[in-house]
């Protein structure tokens, strides 16, 4: 049987660092020796079996990672992963964000935010030969994009005949390989417990991405299914999901030097990007993103400061913006003081020299390596041109455009509809519409749109979207007062701000949309034809890029194999395993030595009683009284809070289970350090550390502060 390039890439290495790499489960036999040498006591082959312990306990929340910790569908993840659900259940008179929430029985559990899901991976199959068939391999441009999408939809449709499952076909190595991921999709998700913000978000944005850290970043959901055990929409008659396996809590705490591994769903890394992509990202895209994020935070703060309910509606968005704002700025700072681009360029030139040194290699790879550079330049120019407009579109306009596209696609047979608008996608679309109820305020939205559209309209007319301008009554170079008047007219002329009106538009016909005099609906209809033309152009570029980029990656894998170096796939939100050890750092970004653990002593020292460092009084009283129970670390003499490890994680790993050598839960990954997050692009083995919340801190808070005894008993911690 022909080995996949994933396997060949791993087999070619003898010297990869054990803690560098986000390994797919099926790759782990190739690094079994490294796993055992690092301290794993489990048989490494058990980590390849997705329907057995511990892998069947690891789940995705569709943006965060999580895991089952009881046979009754109890799911543990990060506080910031349940944050939006807490915010949407909060009101000025019942502020669950500030005060925390504990359901002492199943009846007290609250519905999670609309669209919340728990995904349990059941199967991963290499389907490259079914996506890139001999016929597809001959195609280019939009024809290639369309053929790939058609093949993906065919596989997904067949896979999803198993009711209650969600299937996807994910691209690896820039489109060189494709894997089909089959997941049980649990649709009834409920909020069980979240500590107060003074624990779960202690340190706020000041401490975000920083060490030392003292954040209790944990929270709990519960997954529910119908009485016959099948995935189902929310119903009071549903019952807790009976997970096949669940993680057991470690009885012994971890210490520095211990083996640790993280299992989760990392979102995206960029370690195989070309030098031109590095330059564009760090010289223009990330700086533009940082500026736009700062502007948005200031606008939201200004528009919500006197309205507690509006502030709660935007709390989740503010937390997300702040997180990525600091992340991207940290990457920019690390890049500015590095030789990353120089090294990347040298590596790329070395690859090209190797390709051109052999006639066969030159014939196979040289043209596509040159072509991919030109295509990337074309793509990046488009990103730059559309940047301000992408931030400036009113949310209700985007909703109207989505629903009108759905109406158009619904006229076709389901198999022919655009991916994202098939019958399988209807629940997601409905949830996104419902989500607006507790995440949208017209005053805030209009202020955000006005700010970014002002910058957009200052661009040269040739760089603007004529159809968008015409639909909204905008003109290049129009004054701020004229823009404000145009937006006032747009918002005033629509009833889409009413939840019942929005819901009623889901499933309406094209004729209904065309007959409407609602301002946002009319704009969506007016923009549709131009949008379809633009989409076709994007797919033409995408098809060419997929073909060229895939061949570039094939060349890179072959080249790195000659050097005995691994080429693991970049993260793409699929299940991965990373392993290393608990370790401090002999130097920190501030010139001090970083110890591996922080403790509750640091919580008390940082607590101010206000703002980001507002630790609950009950917690501070317990720390002062040394009311630690059985959660004291014998060496530290107190309760540990967070710990550092040499693990390779990124966004999407939030909430990932940190396991010891026996596969027992010892904490949750939730962050990295500011000077090492550039590892998404440029991994540095000596520098990179991630941050976990220690299980002992979680249990101590739940026992001594939040009195969540029912959950402790359920998890076997009592």
PDB file of N, CA, C and O in Angstrom, residues 497-528:
ATOM      1  N   UNK A 497     -33.505  44.585  12.717  1.00  0.00           N
ATOM      2  CA  UNK A 497     -33.069  44.658  14.104  1.00  0.00           C
ATOM      3  C   UNK A 497     -33.996  43.919  15.049  1.00  0.00           C
ATOM      4  O   UNK A 497     -33.635  43.644  16.192  1.00  0.00           O
ATOM      5  N   UNK A 498     -35.189  43.575  14.566  1.00  0.00           N
ATOM      6  CA  UNK A 498     -36.159  42.825  15.354  1.00  0.00           C
ATOM      7  C   UNK A 498     -35.917  41.323  15.169  1.00  0.00           C
ATOM      8  O   UNK A 498     -35.905  40.822  14.046  1.00  0.00           O
ATOM      9  N   UNK A 499     -35.731  40.607  16.262  1.00  0.00           N
ATOM     10  CA  UNK A 499     -35.384  39.186  16.189  1.00  0.00           C
ATOM     11  C   UNK A 499     -36.439  38.372  15.447  1.00  0.00           C
ATOM     12  O   UNK A 499     -36.111  37.480  14.653  1.00  0.00           O
ATOM     13  N   UNK A 500     -37.704  38.668  15.674  1.00  0.00           N
ATOM     14  CA  UNK A 500     -38.767  37.916  15.010  1.00  0.00           C
ATOM     15  C   UNK A 500     -38.746  38.139  13.504  1.00  0.00           C
ATOM     16  O   UNK A 500     -38.986  37.207  12.715  1.00  0.00           O
ATOM     17  N   UNK A 501     -38.440  39.371  13.095  1.00  0.00           N
ATOM     18  CA  UNK A 501     -38.348  39.687  11.661  1.00  0.00           C
ATOM     19  C   UNK A 501     -37.178  38.932  11.036  1.00  0.00           C
ATOM     20  O   UNK A 501     -37.306  38.343   9.951  1.00  0.00           O
ATOM     21  N   UNK A 502     -36.043  38.939  11.722  1.00  0.00           N
ATOM     22  CA  UNK A 502     -34.867  38.206  11.210  1.00  0.00           C
ATOM     23  C   UNK A 502     -35.178  36.729  11.040  1.00  0.00           C
ATOM     24  O   UNK A 502     -34.889  36.127  10.008  1.00  0.00           O
ATOM     25  N   UNK A 503     -35.747  36.148  12.086  1.00  0.00           N
ATOM     26  CA  UNK A 503     -36.056  34.718  12.043  1.00  0.00           C
ATOM     27  C   UNK A 503     -37.005  34.385  10.892  1.00  0.00           C
ATOM     28  O   UNK A 503     -36.889  33.336  10.248  1.00  0.00           O
ATOM     29  N   UNK A 504     -37.931  35.293  10.611  1.00  0.00           N
ATOM     30  CA  UNK A 504     -38.926  35.045   9.562  1.00  0.00           C
ATOM     31  C   UNK A 504     -38.309  35.022   8.170  1.00  0.00           C
ATOM     32  O   UNK A 504     -38.875  34.411   7.249  1.00  0.00           O
ATOM     33  N   UNK A 505     -37.165  35.665   8.001  1.00  0.00           N
ATOM     34  CA  UNK A 505     -36.519  35.685   6.683  1.00  0.00           C
ATOM     35  C   UNK A 505     -35.779  34.383   6.372  1.00  0.00           C
ATOM     36  O   UNK A 505     -35.445  34.122   5.213  1.00  0.00           O
ATOM     37  N   UNK A 506     -35.519  33.572   7.370  1.00  0.00           N
ATOM     38  CA  UNK A 506     -34.843  32.295   7.125  1.00  0.00           C
ATOM     39  C   UNK A 506     -35.791  31.382   6.345  1.00  0.00           C
ATOM     40  O   UNK A 506     -36.885  31.064   6.807  1.00  0.00           O
ATOM     41  N   UNK A 507     -35.395  30.986   5.157  1.00  0.00           N
ATOM     42  CA  UNK A 507     -36.209  30.087   4.356  1.00  0.00           C
ATOM     43  C   UNK A 507     -37.152  30.757   3.381  1.00  0.00           C
ATOM     44  O   UNK A 507     -37.887  30.071   2.663  1.00  0.00           O
ATOM     45  N   UNK A 508     -37.154  32.091   3.326  1.00  0.00           N
ATOM     46  CA  UNK A 508     -38.021  32.766   2.352  1.00  0.00           C
ATOM     47  C   UNK A 508     -37.457  32.625   0.944  1.00  0.00           C
ATOM     48  O   UNK A 508     -36.271  32.335   0.745  1.00  0.00           O
ATOM     49  N   UNK A 509     -38.300  32.866  -0.041  1.00  0.00           N
ATOM     50  CA  UNK A 509     -37.932  32.658  -1.443  1.00  0.00           C
ATOM     51  C   UNK A 509     -37.196  33.862  -2.019  1.00  0.00           C
ATOM     52  O   UNK A 509     -37.225  34.963  -1.451  1.00  0.00           O
ATOM     53  N   UNK A 510     -36.589  33.658  -3.179  1.00  0.00           N
ATOM     54  CA  UNK A 510     -35.935  34.750  -3.900  1.00  0.00           C
ATOM     55  C   UNK A 510     -36.947  35.837  -4.227  1.00  0.00           C
ATOM     56  O   UNK A 510     -36.666  37.037  -4.105  1.00  0.00           O
ATOM     57  N   UNK A 511     -38.128  35.429  -4.627  1.00  0.00           N
ATOM     58  CA  UNK A 511     -39.181  36.397  -4.952  1.00  0.00           C
ATOM     59  C   UNK A 511     -39.534  37.256  -3.743  1.00  0.00           C
ATOM     60  O   UNK A 511     -39.770  38.471  -3.874  1.00  0.00           O
ATOM     61  N   UNK A 512     -39.569  36.643  -2.560  1.00  0.00           N
ATOM     62  CA  UNK A 512     -39.855  37.399  -1.333  1.00  0.00           C
ATOM     63  C   UNK A 512     -38.793  38.471  -1.097  1.00  0.00           C
ATOM     64  O   UNK A 512     -39.113  39.605  -0.726  1.00  0.00           O
ATOM     65  N   UNK A 513     -37.547  38.094  -1.295  1.00  0.00           N
ATOM     66  CA  UNK A 513     -36.456  39.051  -1.102  1.00  0.00           C
ATOM     67  C   UNK A 513     -36.551  40.195  -2.106  1.00  0.00           C
ATOM     68  O   UNK A 513     -36.391  41.368  -1.750  1.00  0.00           O
ATOM     69  N   UNK A 514     -36.806  39.863  -3.365  1.00  0.00           N
ATOM     70  CA  UNK A 514     -36.861  40.888  -4.403  1.00  0.00           C
ATOM     71  C   UNK A 514     -38.042  41.835  -4.216  1.00  0.00           C
ATOM     72  O   UNK A 514     -37.986  42.994  -4.656  1.00  0.00           O
ATOM     73  N   UNK A 515     -39.082  41.382  -3.572  1.00  0.00           N
ATOM     74  CA  UNK A 515     -40.266  42.215  -3.362  1.00  0.00           C
ATOM     75  C   UNK A 515     -40.162  43.083  -2.112  1.00  0.00           C
ATOM     76  O   UNK A 515     -40.993  43.974  -1.901  1.00  0.00           O
ATOM     77  N   UNK A 516     -39.152  42.847  -1.288  1.00  0.00           N
ATOM     78  CA  UNK A 516     -39.047  43.552  -0.010  1.00  0.00           C
ATOM     79  C   UNK A 516     -38.580  44.999  -0.197  1.00  0.00           C
ATOM     80  O   UNK A 516     -37.774  45.304  -1.072  1.00  0.00           O
ATOM     81  N   UNK A 517     -39.081  45.877   0.690  1.00  0.00           N
ATOM     82  CA  UNK A 517     -38.595  47.258   0.707  1.00  0.00           C
ATOM     83  C   UNK A 517     -37.732  47.521   1.943  1.00  0.00           C
ATOM     84  O   UNK A 517     -37.417  48.662   2.260  1.00  0.00           O
ATOM     85  N   UNK A 518     -37.343  46.445   2.656  1.00  0.00           N
ATOM     86  CA  UNK A 518     -36.433  46.582   3.800  1.00  0.00           C
ATOM     87  C   UNK A 518     -35.057  46.988   3.289  1.00  0.00           C
ATOM     88  O   UNK A 518     -34.520  46.388   2.349  1.00  0.00           O
ATOM     89  N   UNK A 519     -34.453  47.991   3.899  1.00  0.00           N
ATOM     90  CA  UNK A 519     -33.208  48.561   3.379  1.00  0.00           C
ATOM     91  C   UNK A 519     -32.076  47.540   3.294  1.00  0.00           C
ATOM     92  O   UNK A 519     -31.342  47.507   2.296  1.00  0.00           O
ATOM     93  N   UNK A 520     -31.887  46.736   4.327  1.00  0.00           N
ATOM     94  CA  UNK A 520     -30.800  45.756   4.299  1.00  0.00           C
ATOM     95  C   UNK A 520     -31.089  44.633   3.306  1.00  0.00           C
ATOM     96  O   UNK A 520     -30.175  44.155   2.619  1.00  0.00           O
ATOM     97  N   UNK A 521     -32.348  44.227   3.216  1.00  0.00           N
ATOM     98  CA  UNK A 521     -32.711  43.188   2.253  1.00  0.00           C
ATOM     99  C   UNK A 521     -32.501  43.699   0.824  1.00  0.00           C
ATOM    100  O   UNK A 521     -31.942  42.994  -0.035  1.00  0.00           O
ATOM    101  N   UNK A 522     -32.935  44.923   0.559  1.00  0.00           N
ATOM    102  CA  UNK A 522     -32.771  45.510  -0.776  1.00  0.00           C
ATOM    103  C   UNK A 522     -31.296  45.602  -1.152  1.00  0.00           C
ATOM    104  O   UNK A 522     -30.908  45.331  -2.298  1.00  0.00           O
ATOM    105  N   UNK A 523     -30.469  45.995  -0.198  1.00  0.00           N
ATOM    106  CA  UNK A 523     -29.030  46.097  -0.461  1.00  0.00           C
ATOM    107  C   UNK A 523     -28.441  44.728  -0.777  1.00  0.00           C
ATOM    108  O   UNK A 523     -27.606  44.591  -1.687  1.00  0.00           O
ATOM    109  N   UNK A 524     -28.852  43.709  -0.040  1.00  0.00           N
ATOM    110  CA  UNK A 524     -28.353  42.354  -0.278  1.00  0.00           C
ATOM    111  C   UNK A 524     -28.709  41.883  -1.680  1.00  0.00           C
ATOM    112  O   UNK A 524     -27.879  41.278  -2.385  1.00  0.00           O
ATOM    113  N   UNK A 525     -29.939  42.145  -2.100  1.00  0.00           N
ATOM    114  CA  UNK A 525     -30.380  41.755  -3.445  1.00  0.00           C
ATOM    115  C   UNK A 525     -29.585  42.502  -4.501  1.00  0.00           C
ATOM    116  O   UNK A 525     -29.126  41.907  -5.498  1.00  0.00           O
ATOM    117  N   UNK A 526     -29.388  43.802  -4.301  1.00  0.00           N
ATOM    118  CA  UNK A 526     -28.685  44.632  -5.284  1.00  0.00           C
ATOM    119  C   UNK A 526     -27.230  44.206  -5.463  1.00  0.00           C
ATOM    120  O   UNK A 526     -26.666  44.325  -6.556  1.00  0.00           O
ATOM    121  N   UNK A 527     -26.612  43.679  -4.407  1.00  0.00           N
ATOM    122  CA  UNK A 527     -25.192  43.325  -4.443  1.00  0.00           C
ATOM    123  C   UNK A 527     -24.947  41.910  -4.950  1.00  0.00           C
ATOM    124  O   UNK A 527     -23.799  41.542  -5.228  1.00  0.00           O
ATOM    125  N   UNK A 528     -25.991  41.120  -5.087  1.00  0.00           N
ATOM    126  CA  UNK A 528     -25.830  39.682  -5.289  1.00  0.00           C
ATOM    127  C   UNK A 528     -25.078  39.326  -6.575  1.00  0.00           C
ATOM    128  O   UNK A 528     -24.120  38.540  -6.549  1.00  0.00           O
TER     129      UNK A 528
END
